[in-house]
Structure formats: structure tokens, C-alpha cells
């Protein structure tokens, strides 16, 4: 926003001096600064002005005051005019440097910066003050974006009438008496204005002009070119303007008072008098409170009037403010002052202080077809249709793969947790397979190695031991091992249920272990990418399977551990597993979260992995060799009591490795985790939910997921509905998608798996559809590019 500076001249004279008040503030706002001062008597200024005016008139320039027959080009006359202009300017500058005015001058310089756009208004009734060349003052010279206008002390805001809608900027152009001058050039310039409807009245009658001013459509600009003059009264402080309509008629502003008042009330904002000696016209129009008048304060040569109008229209229609347009056009006239002295003195603005000058762009924006606002009802309807389509495709399983991938990504973003302190893993590595105790092994663990391992472990009094190694053969030469397997109530072993497609018979359990201490080791991997995301707790094996266990080893171990703490296992009326106070909802075969079609066998949970960067983050692990060689750190040995011990394979050559959501981006052996660590994840999921308050993974019911998708679809539509700026719209859409992603991640930290991909798709599709509909509505952005004013 620019600055507004008002210099109020009180009653006074050049013989007595003038009281002056300075006001400075933001344009369109109340003054922030007001300071009183005084300009002392300076009687030589009227004398110097009359001397300059006499010299100027003596030039005999062909002007729009009257049709002069010749142009005087006497060098002495020109020199007299230049000298008189310099004397007048010097005296005016000396006057503004008076000590009594110094405080106002200093405040002006203090509050205003050279880069400020400034409207300087000289508010006075004194006729001579209004005729002085204020633009030549040094005080204003350092402000390249300032322009000076005149104003009367009496002003009033215009109460506009409601007029019919205008489709173009309406200009009433009066081409009056043109004897001896060329005003056809003015017409040519006006005809090139972009977006303007120019009504030309060529040498009209008074009645015709009066009728046009009364037009109910209203006018934005009143333009006059032709002969005009100002007549000064005997008191020298009153002046009346007169325009010459045709060869026989002339009139004053008072003759058109009512018609002009109506035109102002209908929106007339700017009057341009590209004619001679227009100060009287401007003062008369000011009494009608017209917002802005641009006029020539002295007789103006025909060529100067044409050049001013050309430069002014180029600047104003090109986007500059009215004040800067006048300044630019006025300064361009300086190049003609070798032929037309003081040409740049002539153009002046007369301002109604209650009004703010319009810009060409404001007019054009007002005239553009109004944006047809898309209704929120339309946005809601569109979001509902899009949601229905997205949900339908989702239920058909079209998004299952990408939803699972998005789920994996969110899982990987969860913060790493500490290793589960209730577990100890005893891993059989490649080196352990070569131990001396393994000389007569069958499979991965010999009887001797197993016997020594169990002896060592029992010294630490673990709560329960899980043998995650297949032993489908009996103990042959170690009766002590056979007895231990038969009698131990804390040892659990595994078998593998048959698979009709890959393993028709399965793997039988160790013959010595009682059936109630047998759990299956079967794991469910998703068929598309072979990633384990589900935890199978229970199912009924086929009758032909050599493994008849119907409960997973992981559940057997967790149940045994929790039962020792007095925590019961039961099922809710809905058939969901409940350990203590925690319910583990089972996956439904036809729709659970991102799963739309899954193998329905048994009791399945979503596997809530303990986040990890390496397998060491899951649970503390020692090798078989460490146990047999008593290399367990003392601090670890002291904490092994009442733990769950899992014994399993970690040697890559055994092929017991599984892909997890954390496999993406990993290389080599780290891409999959050994089966013992997967079993540890499953046991830890159950224990941490019951003992640590770690929420099991859950999903919304179908209706809840539909509401979630619809809500984000509606948000996407509303965001596009609200914003018009492409930059702001793009930023808002990006922030909305980020909010959806962030919300999904935060909810997953609380155990909730909500539809991320369907919601994002609905958001984008709804937003895109609303954007297309908005573009199809009449909008200023869809209009042809605005033409620019080009004048040769």
C-alpha cells in the first residue's frame, strides 16, 4: 500500500503567509502523523508567476485555447520563458526552505522513503497556489514514485447508485470544437483502449451531451478534447471553466450540474480534459465531488496534448496507477520543451480526498464475468460418488497389493523398540552345526547336543522352553534325553501340518513329547510377495496329516508363560481370543483392512511386529556354542530365570528364513529373518499386548472405513473448492495428502490400520473432478488474454 500526504493550506496570502498542516498516513487509512507549521510571506512569487505566464503566452503556441495562426519561435522569447520558469522554481524552493516550514519538511523526509509510492495532495482554495509548478520543488524530487495533485478543502464521499452491469469500461468522449487543432489523434488513441466501450460525441449539441450524461448505464471516464478556457473573476481568486462544444455553443460545468451529478452517482470516476486552461473546469467539477480530474492548467499546444494522452493511456491501461501514469506522461513531455517550453508543467490531477483513484485492472476485474461459485452440495455429491466407486473397486481386491505395500511402509516408519526382555533365543548357526557334539546328528541338532543344551538351560530355571526344530525321529542312545523329553512340563516342540499342494504329509512331532506340548510351526505368507503379515494361532489339521497339533507353538509358549502369572485364556461371545483383558480380533476371510480375499483357515491375527533394524532388536540371542561352552555373559545369566527360551535355526544353509514388512530395501542375508526370530515376534506380540499394554493391530468395520474414505474424499473436494490460486491450491493439496499420510502413521502407532491408499485416491480424484468442473464454469481465468495498448 502507498502513502498519502496532505498539505493543507489555511487562509492566508503571499503577502501575509499561509498556515500549513502536514498529514502523512497509509493510502486509504487515517493519517498517522499530523503536524502544523507556517509558510512566511513571499510576495515575489505572484510577481514571478505572472512574469512566467506572460512569457509563456507570448510564445504564441498553437494551442487548444484558440486557433492561433502562427507560431512564434523567436529565440529571445523562448529564453525569456525559460528564465522566468527558473526564477519561479527557485523562489518556490526557497519558500519551502523557510525556517517556519522546516519542521514539516523534516517530518516529510523522515517518514517517507524514496521507494514509497506517494500521493501528495495540496489542499487549498487559493487559485495562485493551485497554479504553481509544485513538481519543480526539491522537497519532492527525491521521490520517483510521487505525484502531486490539487484538492479543495471541501470534499465528500460519493453515494453510488445501483446501476446496470457493465460489460466494458464505458468512456464518454466529447470531441468539441476543433477549429485549427487536430483532435482526430485523440480519437485514434481512445479507440485502441483494451476492454473499453467508447461513445464519441463529435461537436455535440448541449442537449445531446446532457442526454448521454443521464444514461442509466453510467460512465467510468469522461473525456473532452477541443477548445476550452478558464475565466478569472475580478477578485483573481475565482475562476470558471468553459468548454466549446461546437462552432456555436459553449457551456460551463454549472450548465451541466444535474447531469454531471447523476453521472458521478452512476460511477463516473475520472474526467480527463485534454484541452487548454482547465483549472476552472477542475474546480467547478470538484464542487460536484467527482473523484479525479486530469487537466491542463495552462494553454496546451496541440502536439503536447496528443503526446500526453498517448503516454498516459499507455501507462494507465498498462497497469500503473492513475497518479504514476500522469507523472510518467508529464515527465515524457520534458523531451518536447525545446519546442514547447514548460510542457511538463501542464498536466495536473484534481482529487476528491474522500475517494481512492481506480486502476485500469480494477475496472477490468469488475467487468469480468462473475465466478459461478460451485456449491458445496455439488462437492458433497461428487465425493460420495467417488467414494462409492473407490470402495467398490477395493472390495473387488483391486487395491490389495498396493494397500499391503503402503501398510509395510508405515510399519517401517514406526520407531525401533527395545528387545523383548522375556525372551531368550538360542540359535543354531553354521558354526554350531560343526560342533563336536553334532557328530552323530540327524537333521540340525544331534541328541547329544540337545541333551547338553537342555541340561545347561535348566540351570537357569526358564519358565518355558520352545524347541523350534523338527525332530521326527526318536531318541536312540540317550535314555536321559528321552526321559527329559517325556517328563518335562516346560518343554514344547513343533510339528508341521500337511499342505495338499507342497507337503502332502507334513512333519511329525518328536515321539517322546506329549501331544499337549506340541504346537505347529506353520506360517502364512501372502501369495503375491511371500511376506508374512499374519499370525496363525489355531486351525484344524487334515486327518491325513502326520502333525495333528491344532495350536501354534507361539501361542503354546505365550499361554504357558501367562498362565504361570495367573492370566487366563478365554474366548469372547463373538469368538475372539481374550488373554487377560486383551482381545485379539481375528481376521475375517472376506474383508479385514487391506485384505479382501485371504485363506480363511483357522484363527488368524495381524502380526504386530516389534520394529527392528536388525534381528538383535527383537530379542536377546545366544548361540548353541555359547551355551555349551558356558560363554553366556554373567549379567545375562542372572536374568534368565522365568524367561521363555526359544531354540531354533539361524544357519542360512537350513533354508528356514522368511520375508517380513522390514525386508524391503535390505540386501543379502538381511532380506529375510530366520524362523526362530519370526516365532519370537509372534510370542512377543501376545506377551507385550497383555503385559505391556502394546495395542494389537486393529481395523475399522467396513462402514467405518467407508466413512474414513469419504471424509478424505470430501476434504480433497473442499480444498479445491476453496482455492483459486494454482500455487496455493497445489500447496494445499500436498499438505492435505501429507496430513492423510501422517494421520495414518499416527493411528498405526496406536494399532490402527486405516485405508491409506483408497483414501488418497478418493481425495485426488474428487479434487481433480472439482477442479475440472470449476474450469468449465465462466471464470475470469478462462477469458481470452487481456489485450495490451499498443500505440505507434
PDB file of N, CA, C and O in Angstrom, residues 420 422 535-537 552-559 561-562 567 577 579 582 584 603 605-608 610 679-694 696:
ATOM      1  N   UNK A 420      12.529 -57.634  23.469  1.00  0.00           N
ATOM      2  CA  UNK A 420      11.599 -58.152  24.477  1.00  0.00           C
ATOM      3  C   UNK A 420      12.399 -58.825  25.592  1.00  0.00           C
ATOM      4  O   UNK A 420      13.092 -59.835  25.357  1.00  0.00           O
ATOM      5  N   UNK A 422      11.551 -60.721  27.938  1.00  0.00           N
ATOM      6  CA  UNK A 422      11.033 -62.009  28.418  1.00  0.00           C
ATOM      7  C   UNK A 422      11.524 -63.184  27.595  1.00  0.00           C
ATOM      8  O   UNK A 422      11.215 -64.340  27.910  1.00  0.00           O
ATOM      9  N   UNK A 535      -0.507 -63.873  11.675  1.00  0.00           N
ATOM     10  CA  UNK A 535      -0.106 -64.790  12.750  1.00  0.00           C
ATOM     11  C   UNK A 535      -1.197 -65.835  12.885  1.00  0.00           C
ATOM     12  O   UNK A 535      -2.330 -65.519  13.289  1.00  0.00           O
ATOM     13  N   UNK A 536      -0.865 -67.085  12.558  1.00  0.00           N
ATOM     14  CA  UNK A 536      -1.830 -68.182  12.645  1.00  0.00           C
ATOM     15  C   UNK A 536      -1.737 -68.803  14.037  1.00  0.00           C
ATOM     16  O   UNK A 536      -0.702 -69.354  14.430  1.00  0.00           O
ATOM     17  N   UNK A 537      -2.818 -68.744  14.810  1.00  0.00           N
ATOM     18  CA  UNK A 537      -2.836 -69.249  16.187  1.00  0.00           C
ATOM     19  C   UNK A 537      -3.412 -70.658  16.291  1.00  0.00           C
ATOM     20  O   UNK A 537      -2.951 -71.458  17.115  1.00  0.00           O
ATOM     21  N   UNK A 552      -0.652 -73.211  17.571  1.00  0.00           N
ATOM     22  CA  UNK A 552       0.700 -72.799  17.184  1.00  0.00           C
ATOM     23  C   UNK A 552       1.639 -72.864  18.380  1.00  0.00           C
ATOM     24  O   UNK A 552       1.232 -72.655  19.533  1.00  0.00           O
ATOM     25  N   UNK A 553       2.914 -73.150  18.090  1.00  0.00           N
ATOM     26  CA  UNK A 553       3.923 -73.154  19.137  1.00  0.00           C
ATOM     27  C   UNK A 553       3.962 -71.797  19.847  1.00  0.00           C
ATOM     28  O   UNK A 553       4.089 -71.726  21.081  1.00  0.00           O
ATOM     29  N   UNK A 554       3.888 -70.714  19.083  1.00  0.00           N
ATOM     30  CA  UNK A 554       3.965 -69.371  19.675  1.00  0.00           C
ATOM     31  C   UNK A 554       2.863 -69.168  20.711  1.00  0.00           C
ATOM     32  O   UNK A 554       3.080 -68.597  21.786  1.00  0.00           O
ATOM     33  N   UNK A 555       1.659 -69.638  20.405  1.00  0.00           N
ATOM     34  CA  UNK A 555       0.563 -69.496  21.361  1.00  0.00           C
ATOM     35  C   UNK A 555       0.773 -70.398  22.577  1.00  0.00           C
ATOM     36  O   UNK A 555       0.486 -70.005  23.714  1.00  0.00           O
ATOM     37  N   UNK A 556       1.291 -71.624  22.351  1.00  0.00           N
ATOM     38  CA  UNK A 556       1.555 -72.529  23.460  1.00  0.00           C
ATOM     39  C   UNK A 556       2.523 -71.894  24.455  1.00  0.00           C
ATOM     40  O   UNK A 556       2.314 -71.931  25.669  1.00  0.00           O
ATOM     41  N   UNK A 557       3.595 -71.296  23.947  1.00  0.00           N
ATOM     42  CA  UNK A 557       4.596 -70.691  24.822  1.00  0.00           C
ATOM     43  C   UNK A 557       4.008 -69.493  25.572  1.00  0.00           C
ATOM     44  O   UNK A 557       4.224 -69.327  26.777  1.00  0.00           O
ATOM     45  N   UNK A 558       3.295 -68.618  24.844  1.00  0.00           N
ATOM     46  CA  UNK A 558       2.715 -67.434  25.485  1.00  0.00           C
ATOM     47  C   UNK A 558       1.665 -67.845  26.528  1.00  0.00           C
ATOM     48  O   UNK A 558       1.600 -67.278  27.630  1.00  0.00           O
ATOM     49  N   UNK A 559       0.841 -68.825  26.175  1.00  0.00           N
ATOM     50  CA  UNK A 559      -0.195 -69.284  27.115  1.00  0.00           C
ATOM     51  C   UNK A 559       0.428 -69.848  28.392  1.00  0.00           C
ATOM     52  O   UNK A 559      -0.025 -69.549  29.508  1.00  0.00           O
ATOM     53  N   UNK A 561       3.371 -69.176  29.645  1.00  0.00           N
ATOM     54  CA  UNK A 561       4.024 -68.090  30.393  1.00  0.00           C
ATOM     55  C   UNK A 561       2.988 -67.261  31.151  1.00  0.00           C
ATOM     56  O   UNK A 561       3.158 -66.926  32.332  1.00  0.00           O
ATOM     57  N   UNK A 562       1.875 -66.924  30.477  1.00  0.00           N
ATOM     58  CA  UNK A 562       0.854 -66.086  31.108  1.00  0.00           C
ATOM     59  C   UNK A 562       0.095 -66.852  32.177  1.00  0.00           C
ATOM     60  O   UNK A 562      -0.305 -66.278  33.209  1.00  0.00           O
ATOM     61  N   UNK A 567      -2.868 -65.404  34.473  1.00  0.00           N
ATOM     62  CA  UNK A 567      -3.653 -64.751  33.413  1.00  0.00           C
ATOM     63  C   UNK A 567      -4.363 -65.830  32.613  1.00  0.00           C
ATOM     64  O   UNK A 567      -3.717 -66.724  32.043  1.00  0.00           O
ATOM     65  N   UNK A 577     -10.299 -64.370  20.621  1.00  0.00           N
ATOM     66  CA  UNK A 577      -9.408 -64.785  21.688  1.00  0.00           C
ATOM     67  C   UNK A 577      -9.210 -63.642  22.675  1.00  0.00           C
ATOM     68  O   UNK A 577      -9.000 -62.502  22.295  1.00  0.00           O
ATOM     69  N   UNK A 579      -6.874 -62.832  26.130  1.00  0.00           N
ATOM     70  CA  UNK A 579      -5.847 -63.158  27.104  1.00  0.00           C
ATOM     71  C   UNK A 579      -5.892 -62.072  28.177  1.00  0.00           C
ATOM     72  O   UNK A 579      -5.579 -60.910  27.904  1.00  0.00           O
ATOM     73  N   UNK A 582      -7.163 -58.421  27.303  1.00  0.00           N
ATOM     74  CA  UNK A 582      -6.881 -58.015  25.929  1.00  0.00           C
ATOM     75  C   UNK A 582      -7.545 -58.971  24.952  1.00  0.00           C
ATOM     76  O   UNK A 582      -7.379 -60.204  25.060  1.00  0.00           O
ATOM     77  N   UNK A 584      -7.975 -60.216  21.044  1.00  0.00           N
ATOM     78  CA  UNK A 584      -7.257 -60.256  19.774  1.00  0.00           C
ATOM     79  C   UNK A 584      -8.267 -60.582  18.674  1.00  0.00           C
ATOM     80  O   UNK A 584      -8.634 -61.749  18.482  1.00  0.00           O
ATOM     81  N   UNK A 603      -7.563 -69.525  13.060  1.00  0.00           N
ATOM     82  CA  UNK A 603      -7.667 -68.246  13.776  1.00  0.00           C
ATOM     83  C   UNK A 603      -6.425 -67.426  13.444  1.00  0.00           C
ATOM     84  O   UNK A 603      -5.315 -67.763  13.859  1.00  0.00           O
ATOM     85  N   UNK A 605      -4.413 -63.600  13.163  1.00  0.00           N
ATOM     86  CA  UNK A 605      -4.276 -62.218  13.608  1.00  0.00           C
ATOM     87  C   UNK A 605      -3.377 -61.474  12.637  1.00  0.00           C
ATOM     88  O   UNK A 605      -2.562 -62.077  11.928  1.00  0.00           O
ATOM     89  N   UNK A 606      -3.511 -60.132  12.629  1.00  0.00           N
ATOM     90  CA  UNK A 606      -2.475 -59.317  12.005  1.00  0.00           C
ATOM     91  C   UNK A 606      -1.250 -59.356  12.898  1.00  0.00           C
ATOM     92  O   UNK A 606      -1.345 -59.189  14.116  1.00  0.00           O
ATOM     93  N   UNK A 607      -0.085 -59.625  12.309  1.00  0.00           N
ATOM     94  CA  UNK A 607       1.138 -59.761  13.093  1.00  0.00           C
ATOM     95  C   UNK A 607       1.719 -58.373  13.385  1.00  0.00           C
ATOM     96  O   UNK A 607       2.190 -57.678  12.494  1.00  0.00           O
ATOM     97  N   UNK A 608       1.647 -57.981  14.634  1.00  0.00           N
ATOM     98  CA  UNK A 608       2.134 -56.670  15.072  1.00  0.00           C
ATOM     99  C   UNK A 608       3.621 -56.783  15.408  1.00  0.00           C
ATOM    100  O   UNK A 608       4.009 -57.021  16.550  1.00  0.00           O
ATOM    101  N   UNK A 610       7.427 -56.288  16.331  1.00  0.00           N
ATOM    102  CA  UNK A 610       8.241 -55.382  17.134  1.00  0.00           C
ATOM    103  C   UNK A 610       9.239 -54.749  16.164  1.00  0.00           C
ATOM    104  O   UNK A 610      10.069 -55.448  15.575  1.00  0.00           O
ATOM    105  N   UNK A 679       9.184 -66.652  15.034  1.00  0.00           N
ATOM    106  CA  UNK A 679       8.436 -67.194  16.169  1.00  0.00           C
ATOM    107  C   UNK A 679       8.534 -66.259  17.376  1.00  0.00           C
ATOM    108  O   UNK A 679       7.564 -66.081  18.121  1.00  0.00           O
ATOM    109  N   UNK A 680       9.702 -65.667  17.571  1.00  0.00           N
ATOM    110  CA  UNK A 680       9.872 -64.722  18.672  1.00  0.00           C
ATOM    111  C   UNK A 680       8.951 -63.509  18.507  1.00  0.00           C
ATOM    112  O   UNK A 680       8.370 -63.004  19.487  1.00  0.00           O
ATOM    113  N   UNK A 681       8.817 -63.024  17.268  1.00  0.00           N
ATOM    114  CA  UNK A 681       7.901 -61.905  17.013  1.00  0.00           C
ATOM    115  C   UNK A 681       6.472 -62.286  17.396  1.00  0.00           C
ATOM    116  O   UNK A 681       5.736 -61.485  17.994  1.00  0.00           O
ATOM    117  N   UNK A 682       6.080 -63.512  17.064  1.00  0.00           N
ATOM    118  CA  UNK A 682       4.707 -63.932  17.351  1.00  0.00           C
ATOM    119  C   UNK A 682       4.470 -64.068  18.851  1.00  0.00           C
ATOM    120  O   UNK A 682       3.433 -63.637  19.372  1.00  0.00           O
ATOM    121  N   UNK A 683       5.427 -64.670  19.564  1.00  0.00           N
ATOM    122  CA  UNK A 683       5.287 -64.791  21.011  1.00  0.00           C
ATOM    123  C   UNK A 683       5.270 -63.410  21.654  1.00  0.00           C
ATOM    124  O   UNK A 683       4.441 -63.110  22.529  1.00  0.00           O
ATOM    125  N   UNK A 684       6.200 -62.543  21.199  1.00  0.00           N
ATOM    126  CA  UNK A 684       6.304 -61.199  21.775  1.00  0.00           C
ATOM    127  C   UNK A 684       5.028 -60.398  21.553  1.00  0.00           C
ATOM    128  O   UNK A 684       4.613 -59.611  22.404  1.00  0.00           O
ATOM    129  N   UNK A 685       4.379 -60.591  20.387  1.00  0.00           N
ATOM    130  CA  UNK A 685       3.136 -59.869  20.124  1.00  0.00           C
ATOM    131  C   UNK A 685       2.103 -60.166  21.204  1.00  0.00           C
ATOM    132  O   UNK A 685       1.449 -59.260  21.730  1.00  0.00           O
ATOM    133  N   UNK A 686       1.941 -61.431  21.561  1.00  0.00           N
ATOM    134  CA  UNK A 686       0.943 -61.813  22.558  1.00  0.00           C
ATOM    135  C   UNK A 686       1.316 -61.309  23.940  1.00  0.00           C
ATOM    136  O   UNK A 686       0.475 -60.765  24.672  1.00  0.00           O
ATOM    137  N   UNK A 687       2.596 -61.481  24.315  1.00  0.00           N
ATOM    138  CA  UNK A 687       3.010 -61.077  25.658  1.00  0.00           C
ATOM    139  C   UNK A 687       2.961 -59.565  25.837  1.00  0.00           C
ATOM    140  O   UNK A 687       2.487 -59.068  26.867  1.00  0.00           O
ATOM    141  N   UNK A 688       3.476 -58.824  24.876  1.00  0.00           N
ATOM    142  CA  UNK A 688       3.539 -57.365  25.028  1.00  0.00           C
ATOM    143  C   UNK A 688       2.155 -56.739  25.027  1.00  0.00           C
ATOM    144  O   UNK A 688       1.922 -55.699  25.659  1.00  0.00           O
ATOM    145  N   UNK A 689       1.199 -57.347  24.320  1.00  0.00           N
ATOM    146  CA  UNK A 689      -0.167 -56.823  24.343  1.00  0.00           C
ATOM    147  C   UNK A 689      -0.788 -56.986  25.730  1.00  0.00           C
ATOM    148  O   UNK A 689      -1.465 -56.091  26.239  1.00  0.00           O
ATOM    149  N   UNK A 690      -0.527 -58.140  26.370  1.00  0.00           N
ATOM    150  CA  UNK A 690      -1.147 -58.424  27.663  1.00  0.00           C
ATOM    151  C   UNK A 690      -0.394 -57.753  28.805  1.00  0.00           C
ATOM    152  O   UNK A 690      -1.006 -57.171  29.718  1.00  0.00           O
ATOM    153  N   UNK A 691       0.941 -57.792  28.751  1.00  0.00           N
ATOM    154  CA  UNK A 691       1.743 -57.339  29.887  1.00  0.00           C
ATOM    155  C   UNK A 691       2.234 -55.900  29.759  1.00  0.00           C
ATOM    156  O   UNK A 691       2.513 -55.264  30.781  1.00  0.00           O
ATOM    157  N   UNK A 692       2.364 -55.398  28.537  1.00  0.00           N
ATOM    158  CA  UNK A 692       2.934 -54.056  28.340  1.00  0.00           C
ATOM    159  C   UNK A 692       1.914 -53.044  27.842  1.00  0.00           C
ATOM    160  O   UNK A 692       2.247 -51.869  27.656  1.00  0.00           O
ATOM    161  N   UNK A 693       0.710 -53.492  27.575  1.00  0.00           N
ATOM    162  CA  UNK A 693      -0.295 -52.557  27.048  1.00  0.00           C
ATOM    163  C   UNK A 693      -0.048 -52.171  25.607  1.00  0.00           C
ATOM    164  O   UNK A 693      -0.553 -51.142  25.138  1.00  0.00           O
ATOM    165  N   UNK A 694       0.713 -52.963  24.884  1.00  0.00           N
ATOM    166  CA  UNK A 694       1.001 -52.695  23.461  1.00  0.00           C
ATOM    167  C   UNK A 694      -0.208 -53.153  22.645  1.00  0.00           C
ATOM    168  O   UNK A 694      -0.497 -54.334  22.548  1.00  0.00           O
ATOM    169  N   UNK A 696      -2.823 -54.481  20.175  1.00  0.00           N
ATOM    170  CA  UNK A 696      -2.809 -55.318  18.967  1.00  0.00           C
ATOM    171  C   UNK A 696      -3.298 -54.506  17.756  1.00  0.00           C
ATOM    172  O   UNK A 696      -4.021 -53.519  17.898  1.00  0.00           O
TER     173      UNK A 696
END
